[in-house]
Short mmCIF file of C-alpha atoms in Angstrom, two decimals:
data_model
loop_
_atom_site.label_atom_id
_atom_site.label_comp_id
_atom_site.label_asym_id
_atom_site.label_seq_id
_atom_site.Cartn_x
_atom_site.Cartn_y
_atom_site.Cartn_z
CA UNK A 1 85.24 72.47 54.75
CA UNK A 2 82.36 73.41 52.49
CA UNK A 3 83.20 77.21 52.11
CA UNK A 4 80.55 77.88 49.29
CA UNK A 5 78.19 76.34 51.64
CA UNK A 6 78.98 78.31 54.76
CA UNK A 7 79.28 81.71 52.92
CA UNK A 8 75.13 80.51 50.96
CA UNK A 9 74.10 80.11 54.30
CA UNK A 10 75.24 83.24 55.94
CA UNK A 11 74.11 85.09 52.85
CA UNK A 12 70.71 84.05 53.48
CA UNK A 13 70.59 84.82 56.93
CA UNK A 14 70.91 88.44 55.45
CA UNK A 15 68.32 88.29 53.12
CA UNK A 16 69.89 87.84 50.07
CA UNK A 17 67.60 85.51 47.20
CA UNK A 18 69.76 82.07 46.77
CA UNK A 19 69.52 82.69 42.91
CA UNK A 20 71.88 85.57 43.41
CA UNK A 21 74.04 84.12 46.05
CA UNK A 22 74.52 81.47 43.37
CA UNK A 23 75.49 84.28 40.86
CA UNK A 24 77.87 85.94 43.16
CA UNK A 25 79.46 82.68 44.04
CA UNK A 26 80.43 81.94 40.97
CA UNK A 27 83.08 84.74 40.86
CA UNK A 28 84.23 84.35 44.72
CA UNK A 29 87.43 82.74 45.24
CA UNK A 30 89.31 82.07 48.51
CA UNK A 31 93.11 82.07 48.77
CA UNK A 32 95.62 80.81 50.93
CA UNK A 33 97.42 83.59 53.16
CA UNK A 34 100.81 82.52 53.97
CA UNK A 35 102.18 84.50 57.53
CA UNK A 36 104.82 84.24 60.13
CA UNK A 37 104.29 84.29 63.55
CA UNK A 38 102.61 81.72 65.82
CA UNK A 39 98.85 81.67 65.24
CA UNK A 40 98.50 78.07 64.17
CA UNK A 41 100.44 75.14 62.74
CA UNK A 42 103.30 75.64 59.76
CA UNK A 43 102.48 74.88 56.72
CA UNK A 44 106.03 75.89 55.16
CA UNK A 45 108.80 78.03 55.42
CA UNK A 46 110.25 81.19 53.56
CA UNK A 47 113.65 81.02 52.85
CA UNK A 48 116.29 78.21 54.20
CA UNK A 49 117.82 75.51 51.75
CA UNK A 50 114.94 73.09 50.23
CA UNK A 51 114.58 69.57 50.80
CA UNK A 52 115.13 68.24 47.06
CA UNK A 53 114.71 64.49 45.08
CA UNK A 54 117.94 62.61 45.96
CA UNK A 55 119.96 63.35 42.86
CA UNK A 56 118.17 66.18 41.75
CA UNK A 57 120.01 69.75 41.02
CA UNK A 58 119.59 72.86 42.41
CA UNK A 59 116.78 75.02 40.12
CA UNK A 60 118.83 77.03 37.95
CA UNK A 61 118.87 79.01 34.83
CA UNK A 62 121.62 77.94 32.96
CA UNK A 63 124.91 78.55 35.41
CA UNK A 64 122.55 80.87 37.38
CA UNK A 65 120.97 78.75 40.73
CA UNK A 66 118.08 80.01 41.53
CA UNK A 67 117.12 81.71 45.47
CA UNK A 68 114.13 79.65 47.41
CA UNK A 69 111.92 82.21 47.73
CA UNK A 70 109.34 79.25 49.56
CA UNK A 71 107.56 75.92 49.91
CA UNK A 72 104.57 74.84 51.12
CA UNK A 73 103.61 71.58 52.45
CA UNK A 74 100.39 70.97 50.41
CA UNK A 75 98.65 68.63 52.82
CA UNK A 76 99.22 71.17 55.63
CA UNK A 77 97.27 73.54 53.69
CA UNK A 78 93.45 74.12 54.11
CA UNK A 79 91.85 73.00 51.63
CA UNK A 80 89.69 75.43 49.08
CA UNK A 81 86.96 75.03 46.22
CA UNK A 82 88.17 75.17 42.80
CA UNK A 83 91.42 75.40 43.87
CA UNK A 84 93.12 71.54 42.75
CA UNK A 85 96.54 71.71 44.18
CA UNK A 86 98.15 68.44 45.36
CA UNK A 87 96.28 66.91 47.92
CA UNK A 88 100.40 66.10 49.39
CA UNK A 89 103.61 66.76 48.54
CA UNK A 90 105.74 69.84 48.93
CA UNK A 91 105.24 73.10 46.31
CA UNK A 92 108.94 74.95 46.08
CA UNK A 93 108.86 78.61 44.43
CA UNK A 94 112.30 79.04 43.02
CA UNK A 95 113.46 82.85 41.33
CA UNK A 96 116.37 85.40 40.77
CA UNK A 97 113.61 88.36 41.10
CA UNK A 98 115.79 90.73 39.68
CA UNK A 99 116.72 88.57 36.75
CA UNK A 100 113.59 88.11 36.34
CA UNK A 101 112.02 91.58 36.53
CA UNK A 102 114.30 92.20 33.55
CA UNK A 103 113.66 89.22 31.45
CA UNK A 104 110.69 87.69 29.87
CA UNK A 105 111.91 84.66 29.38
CA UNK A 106 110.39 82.74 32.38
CA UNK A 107 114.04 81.18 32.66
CA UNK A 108 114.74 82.76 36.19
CA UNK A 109 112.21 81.49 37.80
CA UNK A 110 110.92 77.87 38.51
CA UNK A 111 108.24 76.00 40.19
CA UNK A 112 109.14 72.17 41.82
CA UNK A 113 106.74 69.84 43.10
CA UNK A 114 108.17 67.26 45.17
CA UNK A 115 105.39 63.96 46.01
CA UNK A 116 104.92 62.73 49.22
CA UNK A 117 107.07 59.19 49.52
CA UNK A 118 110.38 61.12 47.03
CA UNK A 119 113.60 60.00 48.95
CA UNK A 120 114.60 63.54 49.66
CA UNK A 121 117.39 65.20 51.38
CA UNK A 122 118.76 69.04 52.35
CA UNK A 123 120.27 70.62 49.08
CA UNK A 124 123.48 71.89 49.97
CA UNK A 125 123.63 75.19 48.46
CA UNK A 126 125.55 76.63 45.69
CA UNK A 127 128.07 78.97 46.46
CA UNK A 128 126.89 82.09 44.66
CA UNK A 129 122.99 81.84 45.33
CA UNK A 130 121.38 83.49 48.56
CA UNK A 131 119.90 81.67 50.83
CA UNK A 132 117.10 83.83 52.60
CA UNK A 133 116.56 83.56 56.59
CA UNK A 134 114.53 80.67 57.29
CA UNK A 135 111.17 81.22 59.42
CA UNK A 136 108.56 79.12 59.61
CA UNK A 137 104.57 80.31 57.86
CA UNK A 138 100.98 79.56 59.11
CA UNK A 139 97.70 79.99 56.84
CA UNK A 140 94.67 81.59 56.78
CA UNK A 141 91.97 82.15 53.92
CA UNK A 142 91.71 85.20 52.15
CA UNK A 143 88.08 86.26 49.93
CA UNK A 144 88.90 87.26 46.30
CA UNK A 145 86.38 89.06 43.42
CA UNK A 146 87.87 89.48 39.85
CA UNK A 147 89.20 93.55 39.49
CA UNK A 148 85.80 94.81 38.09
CA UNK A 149 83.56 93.47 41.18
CA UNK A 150 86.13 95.41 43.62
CA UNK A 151 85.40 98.45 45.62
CA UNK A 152 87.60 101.13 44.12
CA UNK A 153 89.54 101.25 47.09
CA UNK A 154 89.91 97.05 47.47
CA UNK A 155 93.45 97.16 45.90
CA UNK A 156 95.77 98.92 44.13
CA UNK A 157 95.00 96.63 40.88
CA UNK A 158 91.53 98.80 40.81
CA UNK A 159 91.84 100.39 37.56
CA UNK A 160 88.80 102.95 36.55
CA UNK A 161 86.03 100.59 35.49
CA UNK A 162 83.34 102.60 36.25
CA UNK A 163 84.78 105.94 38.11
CA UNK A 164 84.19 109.07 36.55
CA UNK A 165 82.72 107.11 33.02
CA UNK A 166 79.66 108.23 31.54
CA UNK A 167 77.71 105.15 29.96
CA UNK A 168 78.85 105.98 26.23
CA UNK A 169 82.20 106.70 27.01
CA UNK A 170 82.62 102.58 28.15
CA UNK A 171 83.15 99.71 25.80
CA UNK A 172 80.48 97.52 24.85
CA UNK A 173 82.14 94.64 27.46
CA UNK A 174 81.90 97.54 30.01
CA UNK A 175 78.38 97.96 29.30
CA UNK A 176 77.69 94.56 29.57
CA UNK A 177 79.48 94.13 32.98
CA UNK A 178 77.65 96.88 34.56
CA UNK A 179 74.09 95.70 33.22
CA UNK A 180 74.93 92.65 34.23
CA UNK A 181 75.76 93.80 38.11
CA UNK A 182 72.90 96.22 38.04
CA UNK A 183 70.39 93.41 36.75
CA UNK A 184 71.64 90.28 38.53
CA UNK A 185 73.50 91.83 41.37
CA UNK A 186 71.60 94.11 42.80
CA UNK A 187 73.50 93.21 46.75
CA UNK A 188 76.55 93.22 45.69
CA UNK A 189 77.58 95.48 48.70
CA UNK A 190 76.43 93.23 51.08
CA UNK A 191 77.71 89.90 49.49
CA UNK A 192 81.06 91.59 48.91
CA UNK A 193 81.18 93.00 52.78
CA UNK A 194 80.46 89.21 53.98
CA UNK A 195 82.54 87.67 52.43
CA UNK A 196 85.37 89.79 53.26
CA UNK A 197 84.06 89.82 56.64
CA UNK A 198 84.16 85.74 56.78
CA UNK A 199 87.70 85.64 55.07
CA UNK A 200 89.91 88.87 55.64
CA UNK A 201 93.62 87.63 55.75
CA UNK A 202 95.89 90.45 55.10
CA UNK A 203 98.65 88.04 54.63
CA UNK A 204 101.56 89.26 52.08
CA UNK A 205 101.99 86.18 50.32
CA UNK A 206 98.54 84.53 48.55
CA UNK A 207 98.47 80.93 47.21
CA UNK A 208 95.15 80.54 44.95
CA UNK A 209 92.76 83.39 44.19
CA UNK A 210 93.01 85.71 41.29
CA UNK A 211 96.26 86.37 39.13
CA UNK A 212 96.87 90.12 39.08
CA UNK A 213 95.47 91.87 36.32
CA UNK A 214 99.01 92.83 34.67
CA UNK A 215 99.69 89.20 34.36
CA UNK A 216 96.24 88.64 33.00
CA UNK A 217 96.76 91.65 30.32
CA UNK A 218 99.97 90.52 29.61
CA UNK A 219 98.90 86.66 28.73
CA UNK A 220 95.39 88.30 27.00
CA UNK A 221 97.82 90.98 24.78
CA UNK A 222 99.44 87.98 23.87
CA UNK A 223 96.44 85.48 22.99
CA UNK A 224 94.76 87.94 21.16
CA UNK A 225 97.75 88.72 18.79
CA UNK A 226 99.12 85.56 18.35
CA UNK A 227 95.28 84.79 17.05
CA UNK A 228 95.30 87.09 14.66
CA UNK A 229 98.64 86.39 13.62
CA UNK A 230 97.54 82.51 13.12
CA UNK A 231 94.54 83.42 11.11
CA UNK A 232 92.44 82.29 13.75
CA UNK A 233 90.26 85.35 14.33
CA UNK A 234 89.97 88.32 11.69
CA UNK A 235 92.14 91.44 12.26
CA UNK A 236 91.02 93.59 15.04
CA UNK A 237 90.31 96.93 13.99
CA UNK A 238 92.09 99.76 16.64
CA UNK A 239 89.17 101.36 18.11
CA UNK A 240 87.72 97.62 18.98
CA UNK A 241 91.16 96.13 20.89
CA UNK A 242 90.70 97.37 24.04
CA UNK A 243 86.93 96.29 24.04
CA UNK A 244 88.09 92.61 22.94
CA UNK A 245 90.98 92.91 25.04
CA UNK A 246 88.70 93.45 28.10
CA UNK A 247 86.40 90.38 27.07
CA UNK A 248 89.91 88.23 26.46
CA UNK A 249 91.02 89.00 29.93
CA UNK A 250 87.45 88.19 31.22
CA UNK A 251 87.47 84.64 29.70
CA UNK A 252 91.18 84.21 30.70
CA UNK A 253 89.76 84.56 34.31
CA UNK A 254 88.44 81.39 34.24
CA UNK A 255 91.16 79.38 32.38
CA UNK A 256 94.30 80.99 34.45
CA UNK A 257 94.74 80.88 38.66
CA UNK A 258 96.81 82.87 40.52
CA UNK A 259 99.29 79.79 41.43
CA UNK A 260 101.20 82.36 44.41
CA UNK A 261 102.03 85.90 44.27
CA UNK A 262 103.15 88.21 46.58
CA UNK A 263 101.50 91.63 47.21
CA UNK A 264 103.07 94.67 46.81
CA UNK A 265 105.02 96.34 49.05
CA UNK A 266 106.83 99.65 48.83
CA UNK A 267 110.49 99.51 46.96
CA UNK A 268 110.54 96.18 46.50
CA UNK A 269 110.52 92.64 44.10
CA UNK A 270 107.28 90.97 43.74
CA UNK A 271 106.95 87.73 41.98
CA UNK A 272 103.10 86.37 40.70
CA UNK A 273 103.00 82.51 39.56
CA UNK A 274 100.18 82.12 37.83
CA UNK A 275 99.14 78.31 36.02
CA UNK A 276 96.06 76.89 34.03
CA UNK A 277 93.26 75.14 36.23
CA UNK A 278 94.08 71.82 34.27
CA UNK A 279 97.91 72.23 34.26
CA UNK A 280 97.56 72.41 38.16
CA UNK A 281 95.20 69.87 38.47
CA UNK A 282 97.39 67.15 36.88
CA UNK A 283 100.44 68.96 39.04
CA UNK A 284 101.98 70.20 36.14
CA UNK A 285 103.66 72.97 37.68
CA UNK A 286 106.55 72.99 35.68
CA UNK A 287 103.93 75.06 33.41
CA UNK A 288 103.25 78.26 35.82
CA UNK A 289 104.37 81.51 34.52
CA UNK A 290 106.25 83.76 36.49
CA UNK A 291 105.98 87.69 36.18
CA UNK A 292 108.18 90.01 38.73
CA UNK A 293 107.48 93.81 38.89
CA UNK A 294 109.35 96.06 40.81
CA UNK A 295 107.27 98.39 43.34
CA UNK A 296 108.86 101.88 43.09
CA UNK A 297 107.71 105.03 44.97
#
């Protein structure tokens, strides 16, 4: 389905100039709700033992196997622009959350992509790992903007872009940002209301969209500093990193999808996969990142 089409043409309808529907669009992203129950077909399953390659192990990290958090059966999934996962095949999301949440290693955590036509069977499981309760998931299509085209009270990601700033208290990307909405967005309350209006799955678990932004910072901390460590760029004085920092995570944006995350919930493990457009286009999943935080009151 052409969503970019569907959500120009209903933008129209309201009024809205197609040169700025065309500006707008280029930050809207749909993901993939995953949510049990019975409103439509399965496209996968939480939990339950994985159907695995003949031959092939159980994920593990070292001596540790590795829970099945889920899989997805990528040809059950609707399909979504900019979004180039597998047009077949099964997706498997393999991690020890709280190993994880306490290492940075990426080693508890693994990502398996299984073609359509592998000679597969049920993995019999290993006797220390747990095996979740099986139930089956349907989808449904979520709208996404990057965090500083939210509504402050969009998500819990909203950090103060704009709140409470006065115009020279905000970094020179800051600046920039909000000339740029003022100038060249000037519905962006109306585009942002239909297209949460046309996609509004409140499902817990997201395949595609946006990576959250502490995975973002994390990889952009990173980028930047390994840069300058390289020689690459010149040092960064202090009272400029969080401006470049800002722009970083901006261009990141574009490189980096959210792969599947979880949202957060209260007390509880949540795990974000996040992989580079052209990693996921060649199904190169082996190269997603895994981050889990730990919700706390």
């Amino acid at each position: 389905m052409n969503h970019q089409g569907e959500f120009r043409r209903a933008a129209l309808e309201l009024g809205v100039p197609d040169d700025e529907i065309s500006r707008f669009s280029q930050h809207l992203r749909l993901s993939i709700g995953l949510f049990g129950g019975s409103g439509g077909s399965p496209v996968g399953q939480f939990g339950g033992l994985p159907r695995l390659p003949v031959g092939m192990k159980w994920p593990s990290a070292g001596e540790t196997p590795l829970p099945l958090l889920f899989s997805v059966d990528c040809g059950a999934l609707p399909r979504v622009d900019g979004f180039d996962l597998p047009a077949d095949g099964t997706l498997l999301f393999f991690v020890d959350q709280e190993m994880d949440h306490e290492d940075t290693s990426g080693s508890y955590a693994r990502v398996v992509y299984v073609p359509d036509g592998t000679e597969t069977a049920v993995a019999k499981a290993p006797g220390s790992v747990c095996v979740r309760e099986r139930f089956d998931v349907c989808a449904e299509l979520r709208a996404e903007l990057p965090l500083w085209l939210q509504e402050r009270d969009e998500g819990e990601d909203w950090h103060e872009y704009w709140e409470d700033l006065e115009w020279e208290d905000m970094s020179p990307f800051q600046q920039q940002l909000a000339r740029y909405m003022e100038r060249d967005l000037p519905h962006l309350d109306e585009l942002r209301a239909l297209a949460h209006d046309l996609w509004p799955s409140g499902a817990g678990v997201l395949i595609g969209g946006y990576a959250d932004d502490e995975v973002i910072n994390s990889i952009a901390q990173q980028t930047l500093a390994g840069r300058e460590k390289a020689g690459e760029i010149p040092t960064i004085p202090i009272a400029k990193w969080y401006s470049r920092l800002e722009e970083e995570k901006h261009r990141m944006t574009s490189e980096w999808i959210s792969l599947a995350r979880e949202r957060p919930e209260y007390e509880a493990y949540c795990t974000s996969f996040v992989i580079r457009h052209d990693d996921l286009a060649s199904a190169r999943v082996d190269k997603a990142l895994a981050v889990t935080v730990f919700e706390a009151p």
